Amino acid sequence: MREAAVVSTPNPLQRIPGVAIVLVLLVALFSAIAPGFLSVANLSNVLVQSTILTMLALPMTLIIMTEGLDLSMGAVLTLTSLCVAIVSLATKSMLLGLGAGLLVGAAFGVANGWLVAILGIPPFVATLGTLGMAQGLSLIVSDGQSVVGIPHGVRDIYSATLLGIPVPIVMALVTYAAFHGLLYHTRFGTYIFALGGNREALRYAGLSPNKLLIAVYAIGGAMAGIAGLLMTARMNSGHPTAGLGLEFDAIAAVAVGGTSFERGNGWLLGTLLGVLSVGVLRNGLNLISLPSSVQVASVGVLVIVALFLDGLRSRA
Amino acid sequence: MKQKLGYLTLPLLMAAAFTTQARADGETIAVFTKNQTNPFFQTVRVGADNMAKTLNAKTLQYIPTKPDSIPEQLSQIEDVVVKKPSAIVFTPVDYKAMVPGVEKINEAKIPVVNITDRSAGGKFLSFVGADDYSLGLETARFLLKTLGGKGNIVIIEGVKGSLTNVDRVRGFNDALKEAPGAKLLASQPGNYQRLQALQVMENLMQSNSQIDGVLAANDAMAVGAIEALDGANRKAQVIGINGTKEAIDAIKSGKLLASGDYNGFAQGCLGTMMAIRSLRNEPVISEIVLKPTVITKDNYQPFDVPLEQRKCPTFEEAGKLSAK
Amino acid sequence: MTDITKEAMMPPRSFLSQDAVQVFYRLLAALLICAVLAVLSDSFLSLGNILNVLRQASLTFFIASGLTLVVLTAGLDLSVGANVALSACIAGTVIHKTGSPALGILTGLACGGLVGLLNGIMVTALRIPSFIATYGMLWVLNGLTYWYMAGETLHGFPAGFRQIGSGYLFGLPIPVYLLLVFLGIGTFFAQRTVWGQEIYAIGANPVAARLSGIPVARRLLLVYAVSGTMAGLASIIFLSRLNSAEADIGESLTLPAIAAVLIGGTSLFGGVGTVFGTFIGALILTLVLNGMNLLSVSANWQPLVTGIIVILAVWLDMKTRRRAQ
């Protein structure tokens, strides 16, 4: 996690990234050996199952581009999922529940940003600390119990369709479009690249890297809030440990997708492909009923192979 | 010519009969368990496999790669619904959060049996489980009886938020209420892990010079507590729950007082049995709540059978196993 | 590159350096926690409790000490917990099958070291970032352990073997002796040997280190192998203390080890930190848990308290570091 030598905008046409190869190979493999893989129902499942992780991995890409990390995302997701459940149960309103989730998520995001930017605590440590705090708060507000009985409006979000496309997929597509626009077509996006490679340039331009950094982490927190709504909708309940550990999946997806920890490069599409690769792998392995221990090992192999291929390419 | 064809009729009919029979067997039962690491679920899976083999059916095991992962089990349900197994035997990772998943199974019209943790919703053709509350209650009662109804007690809890933990600890506490001479010194979490339970026990022994009884919510933690006691040369009566092989060995050697029998093998057997019977239009028992049995030095023998050699109960025996 | 330039690249690290000051502040923090706990609980200051805390901290320390070397090179090893689990299960099986604790110990150390070496190869030869390489290894190790153990538990080991984890010598638990030994070895290695200095240099500035002739790849292989071997050692301590092993014993070991390294003042950016600091970090974490048990803090609050302590510890470190500069 050192200073980057170069800030560059990614041009996917210049290279075929490791993750794309991996994804294509996986899809080809499972189409051949897993009956039912290529069905509309199954592919739709894979996409829907990947939406929550996508919501976390996209902001994580931005955070990693600033040479940071957010380990608290899974725990914050769990907490916001609980908030959505508790508030919508109490007020019978899905919107208020969503608002509560967004608020709590953004608050943790701002806290993370403050710890990292103002107090100067390394992101790994700062977010490790907020992870504990979010986890603790989840246990405290729920007393270790699931929260059930929430209004149907919440649940329907996960199962409803818009023009035949499941709502979660629509949400993920909109999110992706928003992040893409933000990163590649706004000034704020160029600032994010600068945060990763060239903070001095920001100061010379009269901008405050600290405020920008806080904004990036706040976006992460807010996205955890939206993902919390999806999680609660999926389980039709809030649960005090449901989302723990997802941040590592998100980080792995970002890394597999080609965003490097060290160069301040960011490739959103790569992150999306990374999320899909893991989703396709899990789905395919389930369909061919491979023993669970082998499935576990396969995830590790996937991650290593994808990064290895990526490393080969950048050295070529 | 016709006579020769006549000779073929009987073999043809027999062949038809056999092939029809083969088509009735060979069902695929998808079995869902919570994780790969807890030995309890291994016994469930072995029980299910055992029963399926006896009844000429096939099992497919679905285990989350991340232990106890709610999103993963939900995803596995969605994947399984695409595959359409003949029936499903289901342990919910969380009894409330998995309800939407069960409803998906119901919508796909796949028959499903609920085992181990009673799901808070959804339609099942049968429930086979043990009652964690009574297990906690009976095992704690046994310890308190051994102590003569009085003494200093500590509770080592399991994972916060898990149903088994909530019910077992509730059972412990209710048993304590029945014994006014017993005093609860502390109730601390060991997260169902032996190392944590050992360290918790070490710490509790420092702040409490006299501990007479330890109520551990599972066997791994009970064993951890025993190691801590041994290390400090102190003695106390310890009970656990699950009835694992390790626990039974400890009971045999006198280190562990008792363990509540959480018979995963039987639950796997019976759940699979009910699923297969329902597919074959045979009568099914809609609820089996296994009698809470406390395994002690006096009765451990039938439990001390290696997993490979255990036999599933028959349908007639199944009816007698229920507490009701 | 002449020797003069080589030396100029590596500033002399006497013990009265910036690092020593940080360790001093941490020691103060640990003593402060002890003081608070002594006031709040009368069982805290007993000899029995202190020995317990030291022994409990030793397990985290063994893992974290090897990890410190890795983090000094600006790397990370997320696979340590899973490594402990696999090594414990394999070593335990060897002891059961051969009846020889010595063979079991060797196997445990070898297994841990081999895993570490593989991590190192991924980082150096395959050029995979350590975060991802060790994260992938974590999953592969878990898969291996789950498959190997198939939900069973290994239990019941020879009494002599069990003395390692649970025995006492002249009133002190044996793991505490081991802790002191490795604390000494680790500190000596890091501060007083050329290899140790090279490791600091690699973390501080890998390009300069390479240019000054340090065999970076070999040193990296070394630190990952050491991290793995220490995980193997931890697995032996675990086996001998718990008298058993299961597939999931590693899950709760990794984060506390990393936290101990970070609380101890070792920077994720590399080049800064000490093994002694890691020891204090492990001690602080263990003291907090010990205190929560002694004071009967509810299970709901424990992760919250731990999270706050982690942040506080590192924040204090940053404040004092700036002041010292």
PDB file of N, CA and C in Angstrom, chain B residues 121-174:
ATOM      1  N   GLY B 121     -41.695 -20.650   9.965  1.00  0.00           N
ATOM      2  CA  GLY B 121     -42.745 -20.509   8.954  1.00  0.00           C
ATOM      3  C   GLY B 121     -42.559 -21.515   7.840  1.00  0.00           C
ATOM      4  N   GLY B 122     -43.458 -21.479   6.878  1.00  0.00           N
ATOM      5  CA  GLY B 122     -43.365 -22.407   5.759  1.00  0.00           C
ATOM      6  C   GLY B 122     -44.089 -23.709   6.052  1.00  0.00           C
ATOM      7  N   LYS B 123     -44.356 -24.484   4.968  1.00  0.00           N
ATOM      8  CA  LYS B 123     -45.124 -25.726   5.149  1.00  0.00           C
ATOM      9  C   LYS B 123     -44.193 -26.920   5.075  1.00  0.00           C
ATOM     10  N   PHE B 124     -44.310 -27.773   6.054  1.00  0.00           N
ATOM     11  CA  PHE B 124     -43.501 -28.981   6.060  1.00  0.00           C
ATOM     12  C   PHE B 124     -44.384 -30.203   6.191  1.00  0.00           C
ATOM     13  N   LEU B 125     -43.987 -31.308   5.600  1.00  0.00           N
ATOM     14  CA  LEU B 125     -44.792 -32.497   5.773  1.00  0.00           C
ATOM     15  C   LEU B 125     -44.469 -33.187   7.093  1.00  0.00           C
ATOM     16  N   SER B 126     -43.327 -32.793   7.708  1.00  0.00           N
ATOM     17  CA  SER B 126     -43.011 -33.389   8.995  1.00  0.00           C
ATOM     18  C   SER B 126     -41.927 -32.582   9.692  1.00  0.00           C
ATOM     19  N   PHE B 127     -41.907 -32.672  11.007  1.00  0.00           N
ATOM     20  CA  PHE B 127     -40.811 -32.093  11.771  1.00  0.00           C
ATOM     21  C   PHE B 127     -40.174 -33.184  12.621  1.00  0.00           C
ATOM     22  N   VAL B 128     -38.840 -33.292  12.517  1.00  0.00           N
ATOM     23  CA  VAL B 128     -38.118 -34.220  13.382  1.00  0.00           C
ATOM     24  C   VAL B 128     -37.052 -33.426  14.103  1.00  0.00           C
ATOM     25  N   GLY B 129     -37.133 -33.389  15.421  1.00  0.00           N
ATOM     26  CA  GLY B 129     -36.120 -32.626  16.111  1.00  0.00           C
ATOM     27  C   GLY B 129     -36.027 -33.002  17.563  1.00  0.00           C
ATOM     28  N   ALA B 130     -35.097 -32.364  18.202  1.00  0.00           N
ATOM     29  CA  ALA B 130     -35.027 -32.489  19.645  1.00  0.00           C
ATOM     30  C   ALA B 130     -35.398 -31.134  20.199  1.00  0.00           C
ATOM     31  N   ASP B 131     -35.760 -31.110  21.411  1.00  0.00           N
ATOM     32  CA  ASP B 131     -36.157 -29.853  22.004  1.00  0.00           C
ATOM     33  C   ASP B 131     -34.993 -29.342  22.845  1.00  0.00           C
ATOM     34  N   ASP B 132     -34.314 -28.318  22.319  1.00  0.00           N
ATOM     35  CA  ASP B 132     -33.138 -27.825  23.029  1.00  0.00           C
ATOM     36  C   ASP B 132     -33.484 -27.365  24.438  1.00  0.00           C
ATOM     37  N   TYR B 133     -34.658 -26.788  24.593  1.00  0.00           N
ATOM     38  CA  TYR B 133     -35.034 -26.304  25.914  1.00  0.00           C
ATOM     39  C   TYR B 133     -35.088 -27.466  26.914  1.00  0.00           C
ATOM     40  N   SER B 134     -35.808 -28.549  26.556  1.00  0.00           N
ATOM     41  CA  SER B 134     -35.900 -29.669  27.518  1.00  0.00           C
ATOM     42  C   SER B 134     -34.550 -30.332  27.728  1.00  0.00           C
ATOM     43  N   LEU B 135     -33.721 -30.358  26.653  1.00  0.00           N
ATOM     44  CA  LEU B 135     -32.389 -30.924  26.825  1.00  0.00           C
ATOM     45  C   LEU B 135     -31.613 -30.134  27.869  1.00  0.00           C
ATOM     46  N   GLY B 136     -31.662 -28.806  27.720  1.00  0.00           N
ATOM     47  CA  GLY B 136     -30.969 -27.963  28.691  1.00  0.00           C
ATOM     48  C   GLY B 136     -31.537 -28.176  30.084  1.00  0.00           C
ATOM     49  N   LEU B 137     -32.867 -28.199  30.156  1.00  0.00           N
ATOM     50  CA  LEU B 137     -33.533 -28.337  31.451  1.00  0.00           C
ATOM     51  C   LEU B 137     -33.170 -29.660  32.122  1.00  0.00           C
ATOM     52  N   GLU B 138     -33.323 -30.775  31.368  1.00  0.00           N
ATOM     53  CA  GLU B 138     -33.113 -32.082  31.985  1.00  0.00           C
ATOM     54  C   GLU B 138     -31.650 -32.290  32.386  1.00  0.00           C
ATOM     55  N   THR B 139     -30.726 -31.866  31.487  1.00  0.00           N
ATOM     56  CA  THR B 139     -29.319 -32.070  31.803  1.00  0.00           C
ATOM     57  C   THR B 139     -28.922 -31.229  33.014  1.00  0.00           C
ATOM     58  N   ALA B 140     -29.423 -30.007  33.063  1.00  0.00           N
ATOM     59  CA  ALA B 140     -29.110 -29.162  34.221  1.00  0.00           C
ATOM     60  C   ALA B 140     -29.726 -29.743  35.488  1.00  0.00           C
ATOM     61  N   ARG B 141     -30.959 -30.235  35.352  1.00  0.00           N
ATOM     62  CA  ARG B 141     -31.611 -30.843  36.523  1.00  0.00           C
ATOM     63  C   ARG B 141     -30.766 -31.998  37.059  1.00  0.00           C
ATOM     64  N   PHE B 142     -30.205 -32.789  36.138  1.00  0.00           N
ATOM     65  CA  PHE B 142     -29.398 -33.930  36.558  1.00  0.00           C
ATOM     66  C   PHE B 142     -28.187 -33.466  37.352  1.00  0.00           C
ATOM     67  N   LEU B 143     -27.547 -32.409  36.847  1.00  0.00           N
ATOM     68  CA  LEU B 143     -26.381 -31.899  37.566  1.00  0.00           C
ATOM     69  C   LEU B 143     -26.775 -31.392  38.942  1.00  0.00           C
ATOM     70  N   LEU B 144     -27.867 -30.651  38.991  1.00  0.00           N
ATOM     71  CA  LEU B 144     -28.280 -30.075  40.268  1.00  0.00           C
ATOM     72  C   LEU B 144     -28.655 -31.184  41.248  1.00  0.00           C
ATOM     73  N   LYS B 145     -29.289 -32.232  40.727  1.00  0.00           N
ATOM     74  CA  LYS B 145     -29.647 -33.354  41.599  1.00  0.00           C
ATOM     75  C   LYS B 145     -28.375 -33.986  42.160  1.00  0.00           C
ATOM     76  N   THR B 146     -27.365 -34.154  41.287  1.00  0.00           N
ATOM     77  CA  THR B 146     -26.114 -34.756  41.748  1.00  0.00           C
ATOM     78  C   THR B 146     -25.469 -33.917  42.833  1.00  0.00           C
ATOM     79  N   LEU B 147     -25.641 -32.613  42.734  1.00  0.00           N
ATOM     80  CA  LEU B 147     -25.052 -31.728  43.736  1.00  0.00           C
ATOM     81  C   LEU B 147     -25.925 -31.579  44.968  1.00  0.00           C
ATOM     82  N   GLY B 148     -27.060 -32.282  44.962  1.00  0.00           N
ATOM     83  CA  GLY B 148     -27.944 -32.163  46.121  1.00  0.00           C
ATOM     84  C   GLY B 148     -28.721 -30.862  46.135  1.00  0.00           C
ATOM     85  N   GLY B 149     -28.875 -30.254  44.974  1.00  0.00           N
ATOM     86  CA  GLY B 149     -29.719 -29.060  44.899  1.00  0.00           C
ATOM     87  C   GLY B 149     -29.049 -27.792  45.360  1.00  0.00           C
ATOM     88  N   LYS B 150     -27.761 -27.866  45.705  1.00  0.00           N
ATOM     89  CA  LYS B 150     -27.122 -26.615  46.085  1.00  0.00           C
ATOM     90  C   LYS B 150     -25.680 -26.560  45.589  1.00  0.00           C
ATOM     91  N   GLY B 151     -25.164 -25.349  45.527  1.00  0.00           N
ATOM     92  CA  GLY B 151     -23.778 -25.171  45.100  1.00  0.00           C
ATOM     93  C   GLY B 151     -23.638 -23.935  44.235  1.00  0.00           C
ATOM     94  N   ASN B 152     -22.409 -23.646  43.885  1.00  0.00           N
ATOM     95  CA  ASN B 152     -22.100 -22.503  43.021  1.00  0.00           C
ATOM     96  C   ASN B 152     -22.011 -22.969  41.575  1.00  0.00           C
ATOM     97  N   ILE B 153     -22.781 -22.321  40.708  1.00  0.00           N
ATOM     98  CA  ILE B 153     -22.898 -22.769  39.321  1.00  0.00           C
ATOM     99  C   ILE B 153     -22.435 -21.673  38.371  1.00  0.00           C
ATOM    100  N   VAL B 154     -21.758 -22.066  37.304  1.00  0.00           N
ATOM    101  CA  VAL B 154     -21.511 -21.124  36.209  1.00  0.00           C
ATOM    102  C   VAL B 154     -22.084 -21.697  34.928  1.00  0.00           C
ATOM    103  N   ILE B 155     -22.532 -20.785  34.054  1.00  0.00           N
ATOM    104  CA  ILE B 155     -23.049 -21.197  32.754  1.00  0.00           C
ATOM    105  C   ILE B 155     -22.069 -20.724  31.688  1.00  0.00           C
ATOM    106  N   ILE B 156     -21.719 -21.607  30.754  1.00  0.00           N
ATOM    107  CA  ILE B 156     -20.935 -21.178  29.609  1.00  0.00           C
ATOM    108  C   ILE B 156     -21.845 -21.237  28.387  1.00  0.00           C
ATOM    109  N   GLU B 157     -22.145 -20.066  27.859  1.00  0.00           N
ATOM    110  CA  GLU B 157     -23.123 -19.960  26.781  1.00  0.00           C
ATOM    111  C   GLU B 157     -22.491 -20.253  25.432  1.00  0.00           C
ATOM    112  N   GLY B 158     -23.387 -20.475  24.450  1.00  0.00           N
ATOM    113  CA  GLY B 158     -22.916 -20.732  23.093  1.00  0.00           C
ATOM    114  C   GLY B 158     -22.851 -19.445  22.291  1.00  0.00           C
ATOM    115  N   VAL B 159     -23.267 -19.539  21.018  1.00  0.00           N
ATOM    116  CA  VAL B 159     -23.195 -18.382  20.135  1.00  0.00           C
ATOM    117  C   VAL B 159     -24.423 -17.512  20.325  1.00  0.00           C
ATOM    118  N   LYS B 160     -24.179 -16.239  20.606  1.00  0.00           N
ATOM    119  CA  LYS B 160     -25.279 -15.313  20.791  1.00  0.00           C
ATOM    120  C   LYS B 160     -26.114 -15.265  19.510  1.00  0.00           C
ATOM    121  N   GLY B 161     -27.397 -15.413  19.630  1.00  0.00           N
ATOM    122  CA  GLY B 161     -28.246 -15.314  18.448  1.00  0.00           C
ATOM    123  C   GLY B 161     -28.594 -16.654  17.838  1.00  0.00           C
ATOM    124  N   SER B 162     -27.999 -17.734  18.309  1.00  0.00           N
ATOM    125  CA  SER B 162     -28.364 -19.031  17.749  1.00  0.00           C
ATOM    126  C   SER B 162     -29.501 -19.645  18.567  1.00  0.00           C
ATOM    127  N   LEU B 163     -30.437 -20.275  17.851  1.00  0.00           N
ATOM    128  CA  LEU B 163     -31.638 -20.794  18.502  1.00  0.00           C
ATOM    129  C   LEU B 163     -31.294 -21.829  19.558  1.00  0.00           C
ATOM    130  N   THR B 164     -30.349 -22.745  19.217  1.00  0.00           N
ATOM    131  CA  THR B 164     -30.014 -23.793  20.176  1.00  0.00           C
ATOM    132  C   THR B 164     -29.505 -23.150  21.467  1.00  0.00           C
ATOM    133  N   ASN B 165     -28.713 -22.104  21.329  1.00  0.00           N
ATOM    134  CA  ASN B 165     -28.160 -21.455  22.495  1.00  0.00           C
ATOM    135  C   ASN B 165     -29.259 -20.839  23.349  1.00  0.00           C
ATOM    136  N   VAL B 166     -30.139 -20.083  22.705  1.00  0.00           N
ATOM    137  CA  VAL B 166     -31.209 -19.404  23.441  1.00  0.00           C
ATOM    138  C   VAL B 166     -32.005 -20.413  24.256  1.00  0.00           C
ATOM    139  N   ASP B 167     -32.403 -21.521  23.602  1.00  0.00           N
ATOM    140  CA  ASP B 167     -33.257 -22.488  24.294  1.00  0.00           C
ATOM    141  C   ASP B 167     -32.517 -23.262  25.372  1.00  0.00           C
ATOM    142  N   ARG B 168     -31.266 -23.670  25.075  1.00  0.00           N
ATOM    143  CA  ARG B 168     -30.537 -24.443  26.085  1.00  0.00           C
ATOM    144  C   ARG B 168     -30.265 -23.612  27.326  1.00  0.00           C
ATOM    145  N   VAL B 169     -29.845 -22.385  27.110  1.00  0.00           N
ATOM    146  CA  VAL B 169     -29.541 -21.536  28.269  1.00  0.00           C
ATOM    147  C   VAL B 169     -30.809 -21.243  29.056  1.00  0.00           C
ATOM    148  N   ARG B 170     -31.913 -21.087  28.330  1.00  0.00           N
ATOM    149  CA  ARG B 170     -33.193 -20.881  29.025  1.00  0.00           C
ATOM    150  C   ARG B 170     -33.507 -22.102  29.891  1.00  0.00           C
ATOM    151  N   GLY B 171     -33.241 -23.286  29.332  1.00  0.00           N
ATOM    152  CA  GLY B 171     -33.453 -24.518  30.100  1.00  0.00           C
ATOM    153  C   GLY B 171     -32.579 -24.539  31.345  1.00  0.00           C
ATOM    154  N   PHE B 172     -31.310 -24.154  31.171  1.00  0.00           N
ATOM    155  CA  PHE B 172     -30.408 -24.099  32.323  1.00  0.00           C
ATOM    156  C   PHE B 172     -30.987 -23.193  33.394  1.00  0.00           C
ATOM    157  N   ASN B 173     -31.385 -21.994  32.973  1.00  0.00           N
ATOM    158  CA  ASN B 173     -31.850 -21.011  33.950  1.00  0.00           C
ATOM    159  C   ASN B 173     -33.112 -21.476  34.661  1.00  0.00           C
ATOM    160  N   ASP B 174     -34.009 -22.122  33.913  1.00  0.00           N
ATOM    161  CA  ASP B 174     -35.231 -22.599  34.562  1.00  0.00           C
ATOM    162  C   ASP B 174     -34.928 -23.711  35.555  1.00  0.00           C
TER     163      ASP B 174
END
